[in-house]
XYZ file of C-alpha atoms in Angstrom:
704
model
C 0.000 0.000 0.000
C 0.919 3.629 -0.322
C 0.032 6.605 1.751
C -3.232 8.430 1.206
C -1.922 11.793 0.258
C -3.651 14.976 1.237
C -2.915 16.556 -2.140
C -1.521 15.703 -5.549
C 2.210 16.449 -5.575
C 2.169 17.928 -9.090
C -0.227 18.292 -12.058
C -1.006 14.793 -13.267
C -0.773 14.734 -17.052
C -2.002 11.789 -19.112
C -1.142 11.553 -22.808
C -3.431 10.059 -25.449
C -3.469 9.916 -29.245
C -5.850 12.186 -31.081
C -7.699 15.451 -30.754
C -9.541 16.480 -27.596
C -12.787 14.548 -27.431
C -11.315 11.416 -29.021
C -12.412 7.993 -27.838
C -9.020 7.669 -26.143
C -9.773 10.728 -24.029
C -13.220 9.413 -23.177
C -11.625 6.147 -22.047
C -9.052 8.148 -20.102
C -11.850 9.967 -18.269
C -13.686 6.727 -17.499
C -10.508 5.224 -16.149
C -8.902 8.147 -14.301
C -11.654 10.696 -13.752
C -12.041 14.376 -14.538
C -9.239 15.786 -12.392
C -6.231 14.749 -14.485
C -4.899 16.804 -17.376
C -5.523 15.050 -20.713
C -2.806 15.829 -23.263
C -3.522 14.949 -26.901
C -0.661 13.882 -29.167
C -0.714 13.502 -32.974
C 0.670 9.943 -33.072
C 1.067 6.923 -30.853
C 4.837 7.321 -30.960
C 4.467 10.868 -29.647
C 2.328 9.505 -26.822
C 5.045 7.056 -25.792
C 7.761 9.660 -26.152
C 5.927 12.225 -24.013
C 5.888 9.816 -21.057
C 9.443 8.647 -21.655
C 10.638 12.283 -21.752
C 8.641 13.148 -18.605
C 6.341 15.541 -20.448
C 3.461 13.416 -19.158
C 3.092 11.117 -16.182
C 0.978 8.413 -17.801
C -0.308 7.357 -21.199
C -3.515 5.670 -22.340
C -3.242 3.677 -25.570
C -5.549 1.205 -27.366
C -4.047 -2.233 -27.851
C -6.859 -4.333 -29.363
C -10.441 -4.072 -30.567
C -13.050 -6.806 -30.414
C -13.901 -6.215 -34.096
C -10.696 -4.916 -35.651
C -8.180 -7.026 -33.751
C -4.797 -5.993 -32.374
C -3.152 -2.627 -32.960
C 0.244 -3.933 -33.937
C 2.005 -0.574 -34.079
C 1.501 -0.180 -30.349
C 2.982 -3.604 -29.679
C 6.149 -2.474 -31.453
C 6.180 0.748 -29.444
C 5.933 -1.235 -26.209
C 9.184 -2.883 -27.249
C 10.922 0.311 -28.295
C 10.047 2.392 -25.243
C 10.789 1.026 -21.796
C 7.425 1.894 -20.281
C 5.355 -0.419 -18.098
C 1.709 -1.424 -18.230
C 0.109 -0.478 -14.899
C -3.585 -0.870 -15.722
C -6.167 -1.814 -18.343
C -9.703 -0.789 -19.229
C -12.264 -2.343 -21.558
C -13.920 0.628 -23.260
C -17.301 0.226 -24.989
C -17.237 2.052 -28.326
C -20.479 3.962 -28.913
C -20.676 6.029 -32.096
C -22.787 9.165 -32.303
C -23.812 11.322 -35.262
C -23.299 15.054 -34.666
C -23.526 18.289 -36.629
C -23.733 22.040 -36.176
C -26.552 23.104 -33.833
C -29.906 23.337 -35.625
C -28.940 20.898 -38.380
C -31.557 18.260 -39.248
C -30.670 14.706 -40.255
C -32.413 15.202 -43.608
C -30.007 18.056 -44.422
C -26.864 15.932 -44.116
C -24.992 15.503 -47.395
C -21.590 14.355 -46.099
C -20.528 12.257 -43.117
C -16.932 12.640 -41.948
C -15.064 10.243 -39.695
C -12.225 7.802 -39.459
C -12.507 5.050 -42.045
C -12.948 2.372 -39.390
C -15.795 4.280 -37.720
C -17.522 4.710 -41.084
C -17.262 0.975 -41.704
C -18.647 0.165 -38.248
C -21.743 2.309 -38.983
C -22.323 0.964 -42.486
C -25.935 -0.157 -41.969
C -26.952 3.169 -40.460
C -25.332 5.138 -43.284
C -27.012 2.961 -45.919
C -30.326 4.193 -44.537
C -29.257 7.754 -45.414
C -29.536 7.807 -49.233
C -27.306 10.174 -51.123
C -24.952 10.789 -48.208
C -21.253 10.842 -49.120
C -18.799 9.182 -46.768
C -15.606 11.215 -46.270
C -12.740 9.383 -44.502
C -10.610 11.547 -42.203
C -7.621 10.982 -39.939
C -9.560 11.024 -36.677
C -13.107 10.812 -35.303
C -12.734 13.792 -32.966
C -10.784 15.591 -35.676
C -13.852 15.352 -37.909
C -16.003 17.000 -35.256
C -13.375 19.684 -34.756
C -13.215 20.380 -38.503
C -16.993 20.829 -38.786
C -17.095 23.126 -35.761
C -14.129 25.289 -36.741
C -15.082 25.631 -40.405
C -18.833 25.898 -39.827
C -19.488 23.125 -42.362
C -23.255 23.092 -42.930
C -24.807 19.940 -44.321
C -21.972 17.880 -42.824
C -21.999 15.513 -39.883
C -19.325 13.636 -37.986
C -19.282 10.212 -36.401
C -17.487 10.530 -33.074
C -17.994 10.252 -29.332
C -20.472 12.302 -27.354
C -17.451 13.825 -25.620
C -16.366 15.246 -28.981
C -19.778 16.854 -29.440
C -19.512 18.383 -25.981
C -15.956 19.549 -26.622
C -16.692 21.312 -29.918
C -20.246 22.466 -29.265
C -21.989 20.217 -31.782
C -25.489 18.832 -31.562
C -25.922 15.071 -31.274
C -28.407 13.836 -33.886
C -28.276 10.118 -33.061
C -26.483 7.836 -30.612
C -25.383 4.201 -30.700
C -25.437 4.076 -34.487
C -22.813 1.323 -34.711
C -23.809 -1.925 -36.439
C -22.370 -4.184 -33.749
C -23.217 -3.138 -30.229
C -20.618 -5.491 -28.781
C -17.694 -3.309 -29.798
C -15.008 -2.986 -27.145
C -11.488 -1.604 -27.252
C -8.968 -2.653 -24.652
C -6.872 0.287 -23.469
C -3.619 0.114 -21.502
C -2.387 2.601 -18.921
C 1.386 3.109 -19.157
C 3.909 4.611 -16.743
C 7.652 4.844 -16.287
C 7.625 2.635 -13.189
C 5.917 -0.743 -12.672
C 3.311 -1.375 -9.979
C 3.749 -5.122 -9.540
C 5.131 -4.671 -6.037
C 1.838 -3.061 -4.943
C -0.369 -5.968 -6.038
C -1.446 -8.129 -3.136
C -4.218 -10.700 -2.715
C -7.138 -10.632 -3.283
C -6.525 -8.199 -6.169
C -6.825 -10.202 -9.435
C -3.732 -9.598 -11.526
C -2.522 -9.973 -15.076
C 1.043 -9.940 -16.400
C 2.085 -9.171 -19.978
C 5.351 -10.481 -21.407
C 7.023 -10.500 -24.811
C 9.612 -13.020 -25.928
C 11.302 -14.514 -28.963
C 12.008 -18.183 -29.580
C 14.739 -20.109 -31.378
C 13.851 -21.668 -34.712
C 13.707 -25.214 -33.342
C 11.029 -27.869 -33.195
C 8.755 -27.596 -30.174
C 10.104 -24.203 -29.051
C 6.648 -22.644 -28.598
C 5.383 -25.738 -26.805
C 8.286 -25.536 -24.352
C 7.651 -21.831 -23.752
C 3.953 -22.311 -23.024
C 4.697 -25.341 -20.868
C 6.569 -23.017 -18.500
C 3.146 -21.692 -17.482
C 0.791 -24.615 -18.048
C 2.903 -26.926 -15.876
C 2.350 -24.465 -13.038
C -1.415 -24.105 -13.664
C -1.096 -20.499 -14.857
C -3.868 -19.561 -17.288
C -3.497 -17.352 -20.377
C -5.860 -14.630 -21.520
C -4.084 -13.756 -24.772
C -1.236 -14.932 -26.959
C -0.272 -13.807 -30.418
C 2.814 -13.635 -32.588
C 3.928 -10.740 -34.713
C 6.762 -10.350 -37.224
C 9.238 -7.861 -35.851
C 11.753 -5.817 -37.798
C 15.332 -7.041 -37.876
C 16.543 -3.615 -36.763
C 14.394 -3.696 -33.646
C 15.534 -7.193 -32.742
C 19.156 -6.224 -33.284
C 18.602 -3.306 -30.924
C 17.019 -5.581 -28.329
C 19.942 -7.974 -28.583
C 22.367 -5.082 -28.176
C 20.367 -3.900 -25.184
C 20.660 -7.330 -23.598
C 24.407 -7.446 -24.217
C 24.847 -3.978 -22.722
C 22.824 -4.831 -19.632
C 24.603 -8.163 -19.208
C 21.297 -9.859 -18.458
C 22.392 -13.112 -20.015
C 18.836 -14.129 -20.786
C 18.831 -17.178 -22.954
C 21.033 -16.963 -25.975
C 20.285 -13.435 -26.999
C 23.881 -12.403 -26.927
C 25.315 -15.308 -28.801
C 25.129 -16.908 -32.159
C 25.228 -15.330 -35.541
C 24.051 -11.785 -36.090
C 22.327 -12.881 -39.304
C 18.594 -12.960 -38.682
C 16.022 -14.892 -40.702
C 13.716 -12.927 -42.960
C 10.773 -13.423 -40.616
C 11.519 -13.165 -36.917
C 8.531 -13.332 -34.577
C 7.850 -11.835 -31.194
C 5.284 -13.582 -29.016
C 3.037 -11.493 -26.789
C 1.506 -13.328 -23.860
C -0.892 -12.218 -21.122
C -1.181 -14.623 -18.187
C -3.503 -14.398 -15.204
C -1.160 -14.041 -12.256
C 0.944 -11.376 -10.599
C 4.591 -11.261 -11.591
C 5.749 -11.672 -7.983
C 3.645 -14.778 -7.313
C 5.862 -17.776 -6.591
C 4.458 -19.790 -9.493
C 4.847 -16.861 -11.886
C 8.417 -16.264 -10.736
C 9.280 -19.896 -11.453
C 7.545 -19.774 -14.838
C 9.349 -16.594 -15.883
C 12.701 -17.983 -14.764
C 11.990 -21.102 -16.826
C 10.971 -18.986 -19.821
C 14.230 -17.035 -19.644
C 16.088 -20.316 -20.054
C 14.353 -21.195 -23.321
C 13.791 -17.731 -24.827
C 16.639 -15.756 -26.438
C 14.818 -12.556 -25.444
C 12.137 -11.961 -22.819
C 10.772 -8.822 -21.195
C 7.989 -8.270 -18.690
C 5.859 -5.451 -20.084
C 3.973 -5.042 -16.844
C 2.107 -6.727 -14.018
C -1.138 -4.949 -13.178
C -4.626 -5.406 -11.711
C -7.419 -6.759 -13.861
C -10.956 -5.413 -14.266
C -9.909 -1.774 -14.401
C -8.576 -1.611 -10.856
C -5.633 0.646 -10.016
C -2.903 0.282 -7.409
C 0.179 2.166 -6.347
C 1.028 5.815 -7.012
C -1.633 6.354 -9.672
C -4.416 5.255 -7.328
C -3.211 7.527 -4.550
C -2.798 10.453 -6.918
C -6.392 10.079 -8.098
C -7.653 9.860 -4.527
C -5.773 13.044 -3.653
C -7.180 14.825 -6.700
C -10.716 13.801 -5.770
C -10.246 14.997 -2.198
C -8.941 18.307 -3.448
C -11.900 18.706 -5.787
C -14.370 17.906 -2.982
C -12.654 20.349 -0.649
C -12.751 23.063 -3.302
C -16.426 22.419 -3.993
C -17.152 22.674 -0.270
C -15.382 26.014 -0.047
C -12.361 24.675 1.852
C -9.916 25.474 -0.901
C -9.212 28.374 -3.160
C -11.073 28.949 -6.399
C -8.010 27.800 -8.282
C -8.135 24.456 -6.537
C -11.612 23.806 -7.919
C -10.407 24.177 -11.486
C -8.708 21.537 -13.535
C -5.110 21.116 -12.298
C -2.694 23.389 -14.063
C 0.936 24.322 -13.940
C 0.237 26.473 -10.890
C -0.504 23.298 -8.941
C 3.183 22.444 -9.066
C 3.966 25.138 -6.515
C 4.504 23.788 -3.019
C 2.602 23.678 -0.828
C -0.636 23.599 -2.859
C -3.638 25.661 -1.930
C -5.436 24.429 1.145
C -2.470 22.434 2.493
C -0.647 23.308 5.690
C 2.930 24.546 5.586
C 4.806 22.040 7.696
C 7.347 23.137 10.280
C 10.020 20.439 10.119
C 12.954 20.121 12.496
C 15.955 17.964 11.576
C 17.926 16.570 14.517
C 21.386 15.726 13.227
C 22.248 18.382 10.675
C 25.162 16.547 9.111
C 25.660 15.558 5.489
C 22.510 13.430 5.218
C 20.429 15.740 7.407
C 21.231 18.685 5.153
C 20.578 16.512 2.098
C 16.956 15.846 3.059
C 16.462 19.306 4.591
C 17.096 20.892 1.203
C 14.213 18.855 -0.242
C 11.928 19.894 2.621
C 12.745 23.554 2.002
C 12.342 23.116 -1.741
C 8.803 21.861 -1.180
C 7.735 24.831 0.907
C 8.334 23.568 4.443
C 9.771 25.801 7.176
C 12.954 23.930 8.076
C 15.060 24.049 11.228
C 18.220 22.124 11.998
C 20.179 21.272 15.119
C 23.357 19.331 15.765
C 26.655 19.185 17.616
C 28.566 21.310 15.085
C 27.649 24.795 13.935
C 25.961 24.560 10.523
C 24.451 28.033 10.481
C 25.906 28.910 7.079
C 24.678 25.688 5.459
C 21.193 26.200 6.901
C 21.034 29.802 5.738
C 22.041 28.760 2.198
C 18.981 26.535 1.882
C 16.568 28.928 3.549
C 16.546 27.080 6.870
C 17.540 28.109 10.390
C 20.111 26.375 12.573
C 19.831 26.067 16.365
C 22.704 24.933 18.598
C 22.012 22.086 21.022
C 21.666 24.418 24.005
C 18.672 26.164 22.352
C 16.409 23.110 22.351
C 13.460 25.060 23.714
C 13.458 27.339 20.681
C 14.191 24.526 18.241
C 11.245 22.307 19.229
C 8.708 25.091 19.781
C 5.947 24.982 17.136
C 7.332 22.048 15.138
C 4.923 19.749 13.308
C 7.492 17.097 12.393
C 10.779 16.082 14.032
C 13.134 14.065 11.832
C 16.027 12.223 13.470
C 18.891 12.059 10.963
C 21.514 10.665 13.327
C 23.593 7.491 13.163
C 22.201 4.101 14.109
C 24.573 3.832 17.069
C 23.652 7.198 18.566
C 19.903 7.168 17.824
C 18.679 5.768 21.132
C 20.963 8.003 23.201
C 19.972 11.155 21.297
C 16.251 10.344 21.504
C 16.283 9.605 25.235
C 18.237 12.777 26.006
C 15.412 14.928 24.593
C 12.763 15.803 27.196
C 9.516 13.989 26.422
C 7.460 17.184 26.604
C 9.341 18.569 23.587
C 7.949 15.744 21.429
C 4.343 15.673 22.637
C 1.795 15.914 19.817
C 4.466 15.910 17.132
C 5.112 13.525 14.254
C 8.457 11.865 15.033
C 10.295 10.382 12.068
C 13.504 8.392 11.833
C 15.548 7.735 8.684
C 17.666 4.839 9.967
C 18.728 1.901 7.821
C 17.353 -0.525 10.432
C 13.713 -0.300 11.360
C 12.777 -2.707 14.161
C 15.359 -1.094 16.440
C 14.028 2.384 15.638
C 10.421 1.280 16.085
C 10.996 -0.333 19.481
C 13.084 2.587 20.710
C 10.478 5.204 19.748
C 7.559 3.197 21.133
C 9.433 2.888 24.408
C 10.800 6.443 24.678
C 8.142 8.699 23.151
C 4.998 9.974 24.889
C 1.743 8.337 23.862
C 0.429 11.354 21.964
C 3.450 11.512 19.647
C 2.902 10.057 16.183
C 5.578 7.635 14.960
C 6.601 7.207 11.336
C 9.510 4.873 10.593
C 11.135 5.626 7.236
C 14.157 4.579 5.251
C 15.217 6.640 2.227
C 17.245 3.995 0.413
C 19.602 6.528 -1.135
C 22.007 9.214 -0.033
C 23.767 12.372 -1.178
C 25.777 10.470 -3.791
C 23.147 8.142 -5.250
C 20.494 10.879 -5.040
C 22.650 13.652 -6.402
C 20.904 13.668 -9.799
C 17.412 13.496 -8.283
C 15.266 11.066 -6.340
C 13.161 9.839 -9.250
C 12.322 6.118 -8.765
C 14.616 5.748 -5.731
C 12.930 3.661 -2.995
C 11.481 5.354 0.070
C 10.253 2.764 2.578
C 7.941 3.760 5.410
C 5.766 2.274 8.129
C 3.007 4.222 9.910
C 3.719 2.742 13.326
C 1.415 5.069 15.250
C -0.397 7.878 13.458
C -3.247 9.948 14.853
C -3.002 12.981 12.574
C -3.234 11.296 9.176
C -3.394 14.578 7.302
C -0.056 15.689 8.736
C 1.571 12.340 7.968
C 0.230 12.493 4.412
C 1.567 16.024 3.996
C 5.015 14.884 5.094
C 5.015 11.807 2.851
C 3.823 13.936 -0.055
C 7.182 15.747 0.024
C 8.936 12.511 -0.898
C 6.316 11.814 -3.533
C 6.809 15.288 -4.972
C 10.449 14.326 -5.391
C 9.091 11.277 -7.251
C 10.509 8.644 -4.974
C 9.289 5.089 -5.328
C 7.018 4.948 -2.283
C 6.920 1.550 -0.560
C 4.815 1.015 2.557
C 6.259 -1.941 4.448
C 6.339 -3.155 8.027
C 9.548 -2.602 9.966
C 9.903 -6.337 10.504
C 9.647 -7.166 6.804
C 12.010 -4.315 5.950
C 14.744 -5.711 8.178
C 14.249 -9.191 6.787
C 14.758 -7.868 3.266
C 17.515 -5.441 4.282
C 19.696 -8.248 5.609
C 20.200 -9.196 1.970
C 19.728 -5.926 0.114
C 21.940 -3.904 2.483
C 23.985 -5.864 4.984
C 25.289 -8.503 2.614
C 26.147 -5.773 0.100
C 28.155 -3.838 2.689
C 29.679 -7.072 3.969
C 30.903 -8.180 0.555
C 32.213 -4.684 -0.144
C 34.167 -4.729 3.122
C 35.569 -8.177 2.353
C 36.698 -7.014 -1.079
C 38.232 -3.946 0.567
C 40.344 -6.191 2.782
C 41.670 -7.782 -0.408
C 43.007 -4.384 -1.535
C 41.592 -4.816 -5.014
C 42.809 -2.375 -7.658
C 42.233 -1.726 -11.341
C 44.204 -3.736 -13.885
C 44.685 -3.406 -17.660
C 42.441 -6.449 -18.199
C 39.451 -5.611 -15.987
C 36.237 -7.419 -16.846
C 32.808 -5.883 -16.309
C 32.266 -8.149 -13.348
C 35.534 -7.026 -11.767
C 34.674 -3.380 -12.385
C 31.336 -3.953 -10.636
C 33.216 -5.491 -7.714
C 35.486 -2.441 -7.540
C 32.489 -0.098 -7.537
C 30.863 -2.120 -4.772
C 34.069 -1.973 -2.737
C 34.478 1.778 -3.221
C 30.841 2.566 -2.434
C 30.591 0.505 0.738
C 34.047 1.282 2.103
C 33.412 5.013 1.708
C 30.620 4.723 4.303
C 31.564 4.830 7.958
C 32.292 1.600 9.767
C 29.729 2.697 12.364
C 27.026 2.414 9.702
C 28.207 -1.082 8.810
C 28.330 -2.069 12.460
C 24.869 -0.635 13.024
C 23.479 -2.722 10.156
C 24.931 -5.765 11.898
C 24.226 -4.879 15.521
C 20.624 -3.745 15.232
C 19.246 -6.130 12.623
C 18.795 -9.638 13.959
C 18.543 -10.975 10.418
C 22.074 -9.739 9.698
C 23.470 -12.221 12.224
C 21.759 -15.044 10.365
C 23.011 -13.666 7.063
C 26.599 -13.592 8.348
C 26.308 -17.142 9.674
C 24.851 -18.298 6.378
C 27.645 -16.561 4.495
C 30.251 -18.372 6.577
C 28.541 -21.653 5.784
C 28.440 -20.690 2.112
C 32.184 -19.974 2.082
C 32.804 -23.297 3.806
C 30.496 -25.046 1.363
C 32.341 -23.559 -1.606
C 35.664 -24.637 -0.068
C 34.260 -28.129 0.417
C 33.115 -28.168 -3.194
C 36.594 -27.158 -4.349
C 38.213 -29.797 -2.116
C 35.758 -32.409 -3.361
C 36.535 -31.489 -6.960
C 40.265 -31.689 -6.256
C 39.863 -35.111 -4.621
C 37.716 -36.276 -7.506
C 40.301 -35.204 -10.065
C 43.099 -36.935 -8.096
C 41.054 -40.113 -7.734
C 40.189 -39.973 -11.399
C 43.903 -39.717 -12.249
C 44.726 -42.637 -9.924
C 41.967 -44.732 -11.416
C 43.179 -43.897 -14.878
C 46.727 -44.948 -13.913
C 45.476 -48.209 -12.389
C 43.358 -48.871 -15.434
C 46.358 -48.238 -17.683
C 48.458 -50.680 -15.677
C 45.700 -53.283 -15.842
C 45.368 -52.881 -19.600
C 49.136 -53.112 -20.036
C 49.196 -56.300 -17.948
C 46.458 -57.797 -20.086
C 48.285 -56.819 -23.251
C 51.496 -58.269 -21.861
C 49.765 -61.589 -21.108
C 48.161 -61.720 -24.544
C 51.451 -60.987 -26.247
C 53.215 -63.584 -24.111
C 50.696 -66.225 -25.108
C 50.941 -65.190 -28.731
C 54.742 -65.280 -28.625
C 54.794 -68.685 -26.965
C 52.356 -70.103 -29.476
C 54.324 -68.622 -32.366
C 57.659 -69.948 -31.090
C 56.281 -73.427 -30.506
C 54.883 -73.497 -33.999
C 58.185 -72.328 -35.484
C 60.195 -74.912 -33.582
C 57.876 -77.690 -34.600
C 57.973 -76.602 -38.208
C 61.748 -76.379 -38.240
C 62.081 -79.696 -36.472
C 59.743 -81.428 -38.880
C 61.648 -79.989 -41.823
C 64.983 -81.171 -40.563
C 63.708 -84.664 -39.950
C 62.457 -84.782 -43.447
C 65.886 -83.800 -44.804
C 67.947 -86.096 -42.597
C 65.774 -88.921 -41.362
C 68.772 -90.886 -40.050
C 70.529 -88.029 -38.279
C 68.479 -88.392 -35.176
C 69.703 -91.895 -34.602
C 73.356 -91.095 -35.123
C 73.291 -88.142 -32.794
C 71.343 -89.931 -30.097
C 72.657 -89.317 -26.600
C 74.792 -86.273 -27.509
C 72.432 -83.552 -26.320
C 72.742 -84.095 -22.564
C 70.374 -82.299 -20.215
C 70.505 -78.995 -22.116
C 67.825 -80.178 -24.583
C 67.395 -82.137 -27.762
C 69.652 -81.590 -30.754
C 68.816 -81.438 -34.396
C 71.844 -81.682 -36.677
C 74.063 -80.580 -33.774
C 71.831 -77.598 -32.706
C 70.226 -77.363 -29.298
C 66.410 -77.191 -29.260
C 65.281 -75.031 -26.185
C 63.116 -76.710 -23.598
C 61.672 -75.716 -20.174
C 63.042 -72.447 -18.686
C 65.167 -71.759 -21.719
C 62.096 -71.778 -23.920
C 60.224 -69.492 -21.475
C 63.070 -66.996 -21.499
C 62.938 -66.690 -25.228
C 59.158 -66.251 -25.143
C 59.562 -63.519 -22.479
C 61.992 -61.603 -24.664
C 59.489 -61.593 -27.513
C 56.677 -60.600 -25.130
C 58.620 -57.647 -23.695
C 59.281 -56.353 -27.161
C 55.557 -56.612 -27.955
C 54.474 -54.881 -24.724
C 56.882 -52.032 -25.353
C 55.443 -51.641 -28.821
C 51.902 -51.667 -27.431
C 52.795 -49.107 -24.771
C 54.286 -46.834 -27.403
C-alpha cells in the first residue's frame, strides 16, 4: 500500500493519441476521472515519447479491438520504449452522429469520420440515401473540422465527448452496427506497480519473448506456465523488424542480463523473426509466476515483462493515490475549503509547493550533518519551514537553503511549534539522542527516523516517546551520492507505526512523492528481513573485497569493475554504519552465519573437486596398468604359441631332410635339450626366457 496523500504532488498529465474529445480521451476519463490533465498527441509514438521524456506522467493507448483485432504498431512501441503497463480498461465504443446546432438529419450531405468508424456504422449510413462518406484521420478531428469551419450539411461520427468539446449537436447515438464493440486500453507509466499488487486483487502480467527456430520451441515456452497451472488470456505472434531485434539484442548485451542466448550466435537474422506477446492471469511476484518466468528465460533468447497490473480496471500504487488526492482536493474546493483555483482543472500552478489548502509544515531535523542537510534541502524546496540542530555549527549551510540552525543548548526554541521532528543521526547514537530529549518537547508531534534498520528504531520510539506523539519509521534507500541527480524512482520505505493525525503524515510523505521517490509502505519487521540481503550482505561483501586491496588492472572485466564499484561505495561509508546494520538487525546475524557456511560449502566443493580429479587420475593410472598387464599376457601367449609353432615346423623340416641323423646323434644332447643336426632345441626355462623376450618387445610396442 501507499500513503493516502492529502494533495496531488504535481499536475497529473495523461497523454493520449488524437484530438480532444477522441475515444481515447473518453476512455481516459472513465478510467482516471475528470481531475487529471488530458494531453492529446498527434501519433502513438508521440504519446510514448511524451511519457518517456517526462512531459506526461501516464499514457492511455488502445491495444486491441473486439472487431478490428490488435493494434500492432503499439505492440512495437511497447518494445521500443521502456514503459510499463500499470492498468487496463475495456472501453465500450459507442458512435454518435453530430452536426452544427440546428442541423436536421435530412439536411446531411456528407458524413466525416475515421474510415474504421464509417465501416462500423455501415448499416446506419445505408439508410441515409445520397450521403457521401468522407474518410478523415480522426473521429474527434472530424467534429473539430466541422465546428471550426462551420461546415453546414456535414456531420461527424465521433464520441459524445467530442460533441460536448466542440459544441456540436448530437443527432443520433449508438449508431454502430455491432453493439458489442469494445477496445482494450492500456495505462502506461515509467515505473511498474507489480510490487503493490497483493491478494485478493486479481492480476494480469504481460510479457514479450522470442524463440529459437527449433522444433517444439513454442510448446516448451507455453509449458513453463501450463505446468504451473497459470492460465493465459491472450497470446499472439507478430513479425518484428530485424533492426528492432538487433537493438534488443544489443540492449541485452549492454545490460549483461544473459537471458537465454540473446547475446550469442550469428548476427544474421532470418527474414521473418517473430515476437510472441503473452498475457497470463497471475501477478509477476507470485511464486508460481516467478518460477515460470525464470523457466521462460532459459528457453527464450529474449524476454521482457511489459507489466504486471490489476485486472478489471482496478488501479494500485502511485496512480491510485494520486487520483484519490485529486478527488479529495476537488471535494474540498467544492465545499469552499480550498481556493477557487483548486476547484479548477489542475494546471501548472498546482506544481507550486505547498498547494492551496495544504498546511505549511514546520520540520525540524535533529542531526544536521551531510545526510540531514541533504533531506532538509528537499523539505525547504517543497515549501516547508525547516530548522536544523546538531553538535557542530551549521548556520551557514542552513542559511544557504533557507533554513535556520539552532545549537544544542537552544532546544526550547528549536522544538517550539514544530509539526514534524526528523532524526537524521547514526544508528549507534539514535537511542541516546532520543532519550536525552525531554519527552514534553515531542508531545503531539510527528516523530520520524531515517535509519537503515527499522525494528530497532520502532521499538526505541515506542518505548521512549509519549503516547500522543505520532511515529513514522522511514528509510530513504539513497544518499547524497546516489540521489545527487534526483530522487526519481529511488525507494522510500515507510511504516506508519502510530499515526493519529493522518493529514499531517500524508503532507510529510507527499514531500517525498513530490520528489518522485518510489514509495513503498512496508512493516519494519519485513524491511529488516529484506535489508539483511539488500543492504547488509552488500556492505559485507564490499568490506571483504576492501580487505583484499583490489585495484584496477589493464584487463578488468565488467564483473571485476562492478566489484570495484561495490568496494568503493561501501568502504566510503563509515564503519559505524556497517556495524549498526549488523548490531541492530537480527537478520544480519543469520546472514553472516549463512555466508560463513556458504564460504565453507564452496571450499568443500573445491576440495571435493580436487579429490575427484586426483582419484580420477589414480583410477586412470590403475586402469592403464591393468590394460598393459592384459596386453602383456596376450602378447606372451601369442609369442609362446608362435615360437612353438616355429620350432615344430623347423624340427619337422629337418627330420624330413635327414631322417637318419636323429639316430646317429642320439645321446649327444645331454640335459641342455634335444639336438637337431648338432643344434640345441630349447626346452623348459630356456624356452620361457625366449618367449619372455618376444613378449617384452611386444608390450613395449603396445605401450608406445
